[in-house]
mmCIF file of C-alpha atoms in Angstrom:
data_model
loop_
_atom_site.group_PDB
_atom_site.id
_atom_site.type_symbol
_atom_site.label_atom_id
_atom_site.label_comp_id
_atom_site.label_asym_id
_atom_site.label_seq_id
_atom_site.Cartn_x
_atom_site.Cartn_y
_atom_site.Cartn_z
ATOM 1 C CA MET A 245 -29.699 110.581 -47.432
ATOM 2 C CA PRO A 246 -31.584 107.267 -47.227
ATOM 3 C CA ASN A 247 -33.210 105.827 -50.301
ATOM 4 C CA ALA A 248 -35.002 102.688 -51.362
ATOM 5 C CA SER A 249 -31.766 100.860 -52.031
ATOM 6 C CA THR A 250 -29.732 101.818 -48.939
ATOM 7 C CA ASP A 251 -32.166 101.905 -46.017
ATOM 8 C CA ARG A 252 -32.579 98.169 -45.605
ATOM 9 C CA SER A 253 -30.937 96.589 -42.587
ATOM 10 C CA ASP A 254 -28.848 93.420 -42.905
ATOM 11 C CA ALA A 255 -31.966 91.263 -42.631
ATOM 12 C CA GLY A 256 -33.702 93.336 -45.308
ATOM 13 C CA ILE A 257 -36.470 94.965 -43.284
ATOM 14 C CA SER A 258 -36.394 97.767 -40.713
ATOM 15 C CA VAL A 259 -38.259 96.852 -37.520
ATOM 16 C CA ILE A 260 -39.989 100.038 -36.351
ATOM 17 C CA ALA A 261 -41.254 100.000 -32.756
ATOM 18 C CA HIS A 262 -44.591 101.821 -32.976
ATOM 19 C CA ARG A 263 -44.812 103.958 -29.812
ATOM 20 C CA GLY A 264 -42.209 101.573 -28.384
ATOM 21 C CA ALA A 265 -43.133 97.920 -27.900
ATOM 22 C CA SER A 266 -46.631 99.214 -27.249
ATOM 23 C CA GLY A 267 -48.390 95.877 -27.608
ATOM 24 C CA HIS A 268 -46.621 94.728 -24.459
ATOM 25 C CA ALA A 269 -46.391 97.933 -22.397
ATOM 26 C CA PRO A 270 -48.067 101.364 -22.209
ATOM 27 C CA GLU A 271 -47.307 103.361 -25.335
ATOM 28 C CA HIS A 272 -44.637 106.059 -25.138
ATOM 29 C CA THR A 273 -43.471 105.092 -21.638
ATOM 30 C CA TRP A 274 -40.028 104.012 -20.482
ATOM 31 C CA PRO A 275 -41.149 100.364 -20.172
ATOM 32 C CA ALA A 276 -42.356 100.357 -23.803
ATOM 33 C CA TYR A 277 -39.162 101.905 -25.123
ATOM 34 C CA GLU A 278 -36.882 99.792 -22.924
ATOM 35 C CA LEU A 279 -38.580 96.609 -24.078
ATOM 36 C CA ALA A 280 -38.247 97.683 -27.708
ATOM 37 C CA MET A 281 -34.535 98.227 -27.190
ATOM 38 C CA GLU A 282 -34.209 94.792 -25.607
ATOM 39 C CA MET A 283 -35.883 93.378 -28.718
ATOM 40 C CA GLY A 284 -33.178 94.917 -30.907
ATOM 41 C CA VAL A 285 -35.413 97.143 -33.024
ATOM 42 C CA ASP A 286 -34.048 99.330 -35.803
ATOM 43 C CA PHE A 287 -36.201 102.379 -35.024
ATOM 44 C CA LEU A 288 -37.994 103.858 -32.028
ATOM 45 C CA GLU A 289 -41.067 105.848 -33.057
ATOM 46 C CA PRO A 290 -42.074 108.734 -30.774
ATOM 47 C CA ASP A 291 -45.213 110.657 -31.699
ATOM 48 C CA LEU A 292 -44.639 114.277 -30.725
ATOM 49 C CA GLN A 293 -46.979 116.690 -29.010
ATOM 50 C CA MET A 294 -45.883 120.118 -27.792
ATOM 51 C CA THR A 295 -46.721 121.339 -24.303
ATOM 52 C CA ARG A 296 -47.813 124.877 -23.533
ATOM 53 C CA ASP A 297 -44.274 125.739 -22.448
ATOM 54 C CA GLY A 298 -42.674 124.353 -25.603
ATOM 55 C CA HIS A 299 -41.482 120.870 -24.609
ATOM 56 C CA LEU A 300 -41.800 118.010 -27.103
ATOM 57 C CA ILE A 301 -43.231 114.956 -25.371
ATOM 58 C CA ALA A 302 -43.733 111.425 -26.652
ATOM 59 C CA PHE A 303 -47.529 111.312 -26.742
ATOM 60 C CA HIS A 304 -49.929 110.246 -29.467
ATOM 61 C CA ASP A 305 -53.215 112.031 -28.865
ATOM 62 C CA ALA A 306 -53.844 115.765 -28.994
ATOM 63 C CA THR A 307 -55.759 115.382 -25.725
ATOM 64 C CA LEU A 308 -54.769 113.719 -22.470
ATOM 65 C CA ASP A 309 -58.047 111.913 -21.831
ATOM 66 C CA ARG A 310 -57.382 108.456 -23.317
ATOM 67 C CA THR A 311 -54.094 107.583 -21.626
ATOM 68 C CA ALA A 312 -53.663 110.005 -18.702
ATOM 69 C CA ARG A 313 -55.034 109.371 -15.219
ATOM 70 C CA GLY A 314 -54.975 111.891 -12.401
ATOM 71 C CA PRO A 315 -56.529 115.204 -11.374
ATOM 72 C CA THR A 316 -59.452 115.943 -13.705
ATOM 73 C CA GLY A 317 -58.524 119.579 -13.975
ATOM 74 C CA ILE A 318 -55.050 118.640 -15.195
ATOM 75 C CA CYS A 319 -55.142 115.206 -16.841
ATOM 76 C CA THR A 320 -57.879 115.949 -19.366
ATOM 77 C CA GLY A 321 -58.119 118.298 -22.310
ATOM 78 C CA PRO A 322 -55.531 119.394 -24.863
ATOM 79 C CA VAL A 323 -51.866 118.597 -24.338
ATOM 80 C CA ALA A 324 -51.043 122.031 -25.745
ATOM 81 C CA ALA A 325 -52.972 123.684 -22.904
ATOM 82 C CA ARG A 326 -50.756 122.140 -20.193
ATOM 83 C CA THR A 327 -47.165 122.698 -19.142
ATOM 84 C CA LEU A 328 -44.758 119.795 -18.872
ATOM 85 C CA GLU A 329 -44.812 120.106 -15.086
ATOM 86 C CA GLU A 330 -48.610 119.838 -15.084
ATOM 87 C CA ILE A 331 -48.665 116.832 -17.407
ATOM 88 C CA ARG A 332 -46.117 115.069 -15.238
ATOM 89 C CA ARG A 333 -48.718 114.961 -12.497
ATOM 90 C CA CYS A 334 -50.581 112.443 -14.673
ATOM 91 C CA ASP A 335 -50.100 108.661 -14.660
ATOM 92 C CA VAL A 336 -49.761 107.579 -18.309
ATOM 93 C CA GLY A 337 -49.366 103.857 -17.621
ATOM 94 C CA ARG A 338 -52.354 102.845 -15.533
ATOM 95 C CA TRP A 339 -54.748 102.951 -18.493
ATOM 96 C CA PHE A 340 -52.888 100.015 -20.077
ATOM 97 C CA ASN A 341 -53.491 97.802 -17.045
ATOM 98 C CA GLU A 342 -57.156 98.795 -17.079
ATOM 99 C CA ARG A 343 -57.589 98.012 -20.772
ATOM 100 C CA TYR A 344 -55.369 94.926 -20.988
ATOM 101 C CA PRO A 345 -55.573 93.126 -17.625
ATOM 102 C CA GLU A 346 -53.951 90.021 -19.127
ATOM 103 C CA ARG A 347 -50.827 92.084 -19.891
ATOM 104 C CA ALA A 348 -50.934 94.242 -16.753
ATOM 105 C CA ARG A 349 -47.857 94.743 -14.603
ATOM 106 C CA ALA A 350 -47.399 96.677 -11.393
ATOM 107 C CA ALA A 351 -44.425 98.455 -12.985
ATOM 108 C CA PHE A 352 -46.739 100.071 -15.518
ATOM 109 C CA GLU A 353 -48.506 102.058 -12.792
ATOM 110 C CA ASP A 354 -47.389 105.615 -12.100
ATOM 111 C CA GLN A 355 -45.486 106.111 -15.362
ATOM 112 C CA ARG A 356 -44.881 109.724 -16.371
ATOM 113 C CA VAL A 357 -44.564 111.259 -19.828
ATOM 114 C CA VAL A 358 -41.187 111.057 -21.523
ATOM 115 C CA THR A 359 -39.715 113.984 -23.440
ATOM 116 C CA LEU A 360 -37.904 113.652 -26.747
ATOM 117 C CA ASP A 361 -34.922 115.315 -25.100
ATOM 118 C CA GLU A 362 -34.813 112.499 -22.531
ATOM 119 C CA LEU A 363 -35.117 109.813 -25.195
ATOM 120 C CA PHE A 364 -32.286 111.268 -27.257
ATOM 121 C CA ALA A 365 -30.157 111.700 -24.123
ATOM 122 C CA ARG A 366 -30.622 108.067 -23.123
ATOM 123 C CA TRP A 367 -30.092 106.251 -26.421
ATOM 124 C CA GLY A 368 -28.704 108.806 -28.871
ATOM 125 C CA ASP A 369 -27.118 107.031 -31.830
ATOM 126 C CA ARG A 370 -27.582 103.537 -30.361
ATOM 127 C CA VAL A 371 -30.858 103.274 -32.287
ATOM 128 C CA ARG A 372 -32.507 105.030 -35.203
ATOM 129 C CA TRP A 373 -35.357 107.453 -34.607
ATOM 130 C CA TYR A 374 -38.688 108.015 -36.350
ATOM 131 C CA PRO A 375 -40.340 111.076 -34.736
ATOM 132 C CA GLU A 376 -43.745 112.213 -35.989
ATOM 133 C CA THR A 377 -44.978 115.788 -35.883
ATOM 134 C CA LYS A 378 -48.516 115.601 -34.510
ATOM 135 C CA ASN A 379 -50.977 118.484 -34.986
ATOM 136 C CA PRO A 380 -48.202 120.780 -36.228
ATOM 137 C CA GLU A 381 -50.683 123.363 -37.492
ATOM 138 C CA GLU A 382 -52.000 123.748 -33.932
ATOM 139 C CA THR A 383 -48.565 124.083 -32.325
ATOM 140 C CA PRO A 384 -46.366 126.493 -34.288
ATOM 141 C CA GLY A 385 -42.681 126.017 -33.639
ATOM 142 C CA MET A 386 -42.820 122.233 -33.348
ATOM 143 C CA GLU A 387 -40.544 121.678 -36.332
ATOM 144 C CA GLU A 388 -37.980 124.195 -35.079
ATOM 145 C CA ALA A 389 -37.971 122.559 -31.636
ATOM 146 C CA LEU A 390 -37.491 119.122 -33.199
ATOM 147 C CA LEU A 391 -34.562 120.205 -35.347
ATOM 148 C CA GLU A 392 -32.945 121.959 -32.383
ATOM 149 C CA LEU A 393 -33.038 118.713 -30.380
ATOM 150 C CA ILE A 394 -31.679 116.673 -33.287
ATOM 151 C CA ARG A 395 -28.754 119.068 -33.573
ATOM 152 C CA ARG A 396 -28.171 119.416 -29.832
ATOM 153 C CA HIS A 397 -27.850 115.650 -29.449
ATOM 154 C CA GLY A 398 -25.448 115.361 -32.377
ATOM 155 C CA LEU A 399 -27.812 113.386 -34.597
ATOM 156 C CA ARG A 400 -28.135 115.750 -37.539
ATOM 157 C CA ASP A 401 -25.165 114.580 -39.623
ATOM 158 C CA ALA A 402 -25.969 110.906 -39.017
ATOM 159 C CA ALA A 403 -29.558 111.592 -40.063
ATOM 160 C CA VAL A 404 -28.376 113.038 -43.355
ATOM 161 C CA GLU A 405 -25.637 110.498 -44.040
ATOM 162 C CA ARG A 406 -27.310 107.248 -42.997
ATOM 163 C CA GLY A 407 -30.915 107.930 -42.025
ATOM 164 C CA GLN A 408 -30.324 107.935 -38.251
ATOM 165 C CA VAL A 409 -33.449 110.086 -37.967
ATOM 166 C CA LEU A 410 -36.446 109.980 -40.319
ATOM 167 C CA ILE A 411 -39.072 112.653 -39.668
ATOM 168 C CA GLN A 412 -42.630 111.654 -40.501
ATOM 169 C CA SER A 413 -45.943 113.476 -40.650
ATOM 170 C CA PHE A 414 -49.427 113.242 -42.091
ATOM 171 C CA SER A 415 -49.092 116.976 -42.778
ATOM 172 C CA PRO A 416 -47.479 117.875 -46.112
ATOM 173 C CA ALA A 417 -47.215 121.449 -44.814
ATOM 174 C CA SER A 418 -45.123 120.277 -41.871
ATOM 175 C CA LEU A 419 -42.786 118.330 -44.153
ATOM 176 C CA HIS A 420 -42.446 121.300 -46.501
ATOM 177 C CA HIS A 421 -41.646 123.503 -43.510
ATOM 178 C CA LEU A 422 -39.030 121.025 -42.320
ATOM 179 C CA ARG A 423 -37.540 121.020 -45.798
ATOM 180 C CA SER A 424 -37.297 124.819 -45.712
ATOM 181 C CA LEU A 425 -35.491 124.640 -42.355
ATOM 182 C CA ASP A 426 -33.051 121.875 -43.352
ATOM 183 C CA SER A 427 -33.438 120.436 -46.825
ATOM 184 C CA GLU A 428 -31.059 117.530 -46.165
ATOM 185 C CA LEU A 429 -32.920 115.894 -43.280
ATOM 186 C CA PRO A 430 -34.930 112.893 -44.551
ATOM 187 C CA ARG A 431 -38.716 113.160 -44.447
ATOM 188 C CA VAL A 432 -41.507 110.586 -44.757
ATOM 189 C CA GLN A 433 -45.086 111.342 -45.801
ATOM 190 C CA LEU A 434 -47.659 109.314 -43.887
ATOM 191 C CA LEU A 435 -50.701 108.171 -45.862
ATOM 192 C CA PRO A 436 -54.128 107.258 -44.464
ATOM 193 C CA ALA A 437 -56.166 104.478 -46.038
ATOM 194 C CA ASP A 438 -58.092 106.959 -48.222
ATOM 195 C CA ALA A 439 -54.985 108.813 -49.424
ATOM 196 C CA MET A 440 -55.371 107.812 -53.065
ATOM 197 C CA ASP A 441 -58.915 109.222 -53.258
ATOM 198 C CA GLY A 442 -59.433 107.730 -56.710
ATOM 199 C CA ARG A 443 -56.055 108.912 -57.997
ATOM 200 C CA GLN A 444 -53.373 106.685 -59.434
ATOM 201 C CA ALA A 445 -50.643 105.724 -56.982
ATOM 202 C CA GLU A 446 -47.976 106.667 -59.513
ATOM 203 C CA ALA A 447 -49.137 110.297 -59.667
ATOM 204 C CA VAL A 448 -49.517 110.619 -55.892
ATOM 205 C CA LEU A 449 -46.139 109.090 -55.099
ATOM 206 C CA HIS A 450 -44.230 111.054 -57.710
ATOM 207 C CA GLU A 451 -45.660 114.246 -56.206
ATOM 208 C CA ILE A 452 -44.563 113.151 -52.724
ATOM 209 C CA ALA A 453 -41.078 112.409 -54.048
ATOM 210 C CA THR A 454 -40.618 116.131 -54.718
ATOM 211 C CA TYR A 455 -40.420 116.833 -50.961
ATOM 212 C CA ALA A 456 -39.961 113.498 -49.136
ATOM 213 C CA GLN A 457 -37.744 110.443 -49.294
ATOM 214 C CA GLY A 458 -40.311 107.897 -48.178
ATOM 215 C CA VAL A 459 -43.942 107.082 -47.520
ATOM 216 C CA GLY A 460 -45.602 105.514 -44.518
ATOM 217 C CA PRO A 461 -48.825 104.122 -45.992
ATOM 218 C CA ASN A 462 -51.705 102.536 -44.166
ATOM 219 C CA ARG A 463 -51.097 98.838 -44.716
ATOM 220 C CA ALA A 464 -54.319 98.562 -46.746
ATOM 221 C CA LEU A 465 -52.758 100.677 -49.512
ATOM 222 C CA VAL A 466 -49.791 98.408 -50.112
ATOM 223 C CA ASP A 467 -50.054 96.041 -53.049
ATOM 224 C CA ALA A 468 -47.853 95.203 -56.022
ATOM 225 C CA PRO A 469 -48.876 98.262 -58.111
ATOM 226 C CA PHE A 470 -48.283 100.560 -55.117
ATOM 227 C CA MET A 471 -44.824 99.086 -54.583
ATOM 228 C CA ALA A 472 -43.989 99.447 -58.273
ATOM 229 C CA ALA A 473 -45.064 103.104 -58.186
ATOM 230 C CA ALA A 474 -43.037 103.753 -55.023
ATOM 231 C CA ARG A 475 -39.951 102.168 -56.529
ATOM 232 C CA GLY A 476 -40.439 104.214 -59.678
ATOM 233 C CA ALA A 477 -40.545 107.358 -57.551
ATOM 234 C CA GLY A 478 -37.485 106.298 -55.533
ATOM 235 C CA LEU A 479 -39.371 106.230 -52.235
ATOM 236 C CA LEU A 480 -38.920 104.096 -49.150
ATOM 237 C CA VAL A 481 -42.071 102.223 -48.086
ATOM 238 C CA HIS A 482 -42.788 101.727 -44.366
ATOM 239 C CA PRO A 483 -46.419 100.602 -43.839
ATOM 240 C CA TRP A 484 -48.260 100.944 -40.533
ATOM 241 C CA THR A 485 -49.380 99.439 -38.176
ATOM 242 C CA VAL A 486 -48.973 95.683 -38.649
ATOM 243 C CA ASP A 487 -49.266 93.192 -35.791
ATOM 244 C CA ASP A 488 -50.445 90.019 -37.539
ATOM 245 C CA PRO A 489 -47.530 87.759 -38.597
ATOM 246 C CA GLY A 490 -49.362 86.638 -41.729
ATOM 247 C CA GLU A 491 -49.852 90.230 -42.821
ATOM 248 C CA MET A 492 -46.219 90.975 -42.001
ATOM 249 C CA ALA A 493 -45.126 88.072 -44.211
ATOM 250 C CA HIS A 494 -47.290 89.348 -47.071
ATOM 251 C CA LEU A 495 -45.729 92.816 -46.872
ATOM 252 C CA VAL A 496 -42.226 91.388 -46.670
ATOM 253 C CA ALA A 497 -42.955 89.394 -49.833
ATOM 254 C CA LEU A 498 -44.100 92.587 -51.563
ATOM 255 C CA GLY A 499 -40.711 94.146 -50.798
ATOM 256 C CA VAL A 500 -41.428 96.863 -48.231
ATOM 257 C CA ASP A 501 -38.401 98.495 -46.578
ATOM 258 C CA GLY A 502 -39.700 98.406 -43.018
ATOM 259 C CA ILE A 503 -42.809 97.835 -40.924
ATOM 260 C CA PHE A 504 -44.329 99.754 -38.028
ATOM 261 C CA THR A 505 -45.525 97.299 -35.387
ATOM 262 C CA ASN A 506 -46.705 97.279 -31.778
ATOM 263 C CA PHE A 507 -45.117 93.824 -31.416
ATOM 264 C CA PRO A 508 -41.511 94.023 -32.665
ATOM 265 C CA ASP A 509 -40.827 90.543 -31.302
ATOM 266 C CA ARG A 510 -43.291 89.063 -33.810
ATOM 267 C CA LEU A 511 -41.552 90.742 -36.728
ATOM 268 C CA ASN A 512 -38.153 89.673 -35.376
ATOM 269 C CA THR A 513 -39.384 86.075 -35.237
ATOM 270 C CA LEU A 514 -40.679 86.260 -38.799
ATOM 271 C CA LEU A 515 -37.344 87.649 -39.987
ATOM 272 C CA GLY A 516 -35.376 85.042 -38.053
ATOM 273 C CA ARG A 517 -33.597 87.642 -35.952
ATOM 274 C CA ASP A 518 -31.976 87.103 -32.585
ATOM 275 C CA PRO A 519 -32.258 90.400 -30.671
ATOM 276 C CA GLN A 520 -29.104 89.548 -28.717
ATOM 277 C CA THR A 521 -27.049 89.713 -31.903
ATOM 278 C CA ARG A 522 -28.367 93.084 -33.089
#
């Protein structure tokens, strides 16, 4: 199982492609994931939503409205209210061209949602995975479906032995449930900016260490005392979401184990990595 001393890559920091290389291409689409792979990232991060018919799709929001374009009666409202077939009628790339015309590409039009099954089938153990359970309380069975896919694609043992898969969530209940289903799979507790709520980091992180192997803190939480508390608790530290090279450099200096970023190429440059050699 990964820990603070073994999870570091050769260059010392794990490059985690947040929703793929989502600064350059529409989040959670094939172009975003393909570009991240070309950049030689350590982890691909798919947020998971569950469709009405039980498929896990790579999709951030609980509703379709922000990133889906298409028939109003289908491409709006909760993801959980639609089947996979219905959601695949929606274009999930066009919004990026609308919002970022300077980064727009014709290839981003008419992109369809990607399932976790498809992602695992395409890249398997060629990259490490960082799936997040989104809204697990609203979609019972999400954790079971995730573990079934991890096992079906032969990733379970590698996840346990070398951290091939790290499962993250903002929901402690989801992580506890995952632990009850398979106690050996590594888990990471995500932390919003207000997670400390006046409490000492040491107390919070030692509590998390009873059920998780790492924390994914909002970058604003990470300072020297936080890092000392995390190390004392034996936790990995993977802050999110960092796109500014100066901020990346600051976090690297503090000793984080990895960084979530929409621009993996920027972190690669900072770390002096050549994607072609990774």
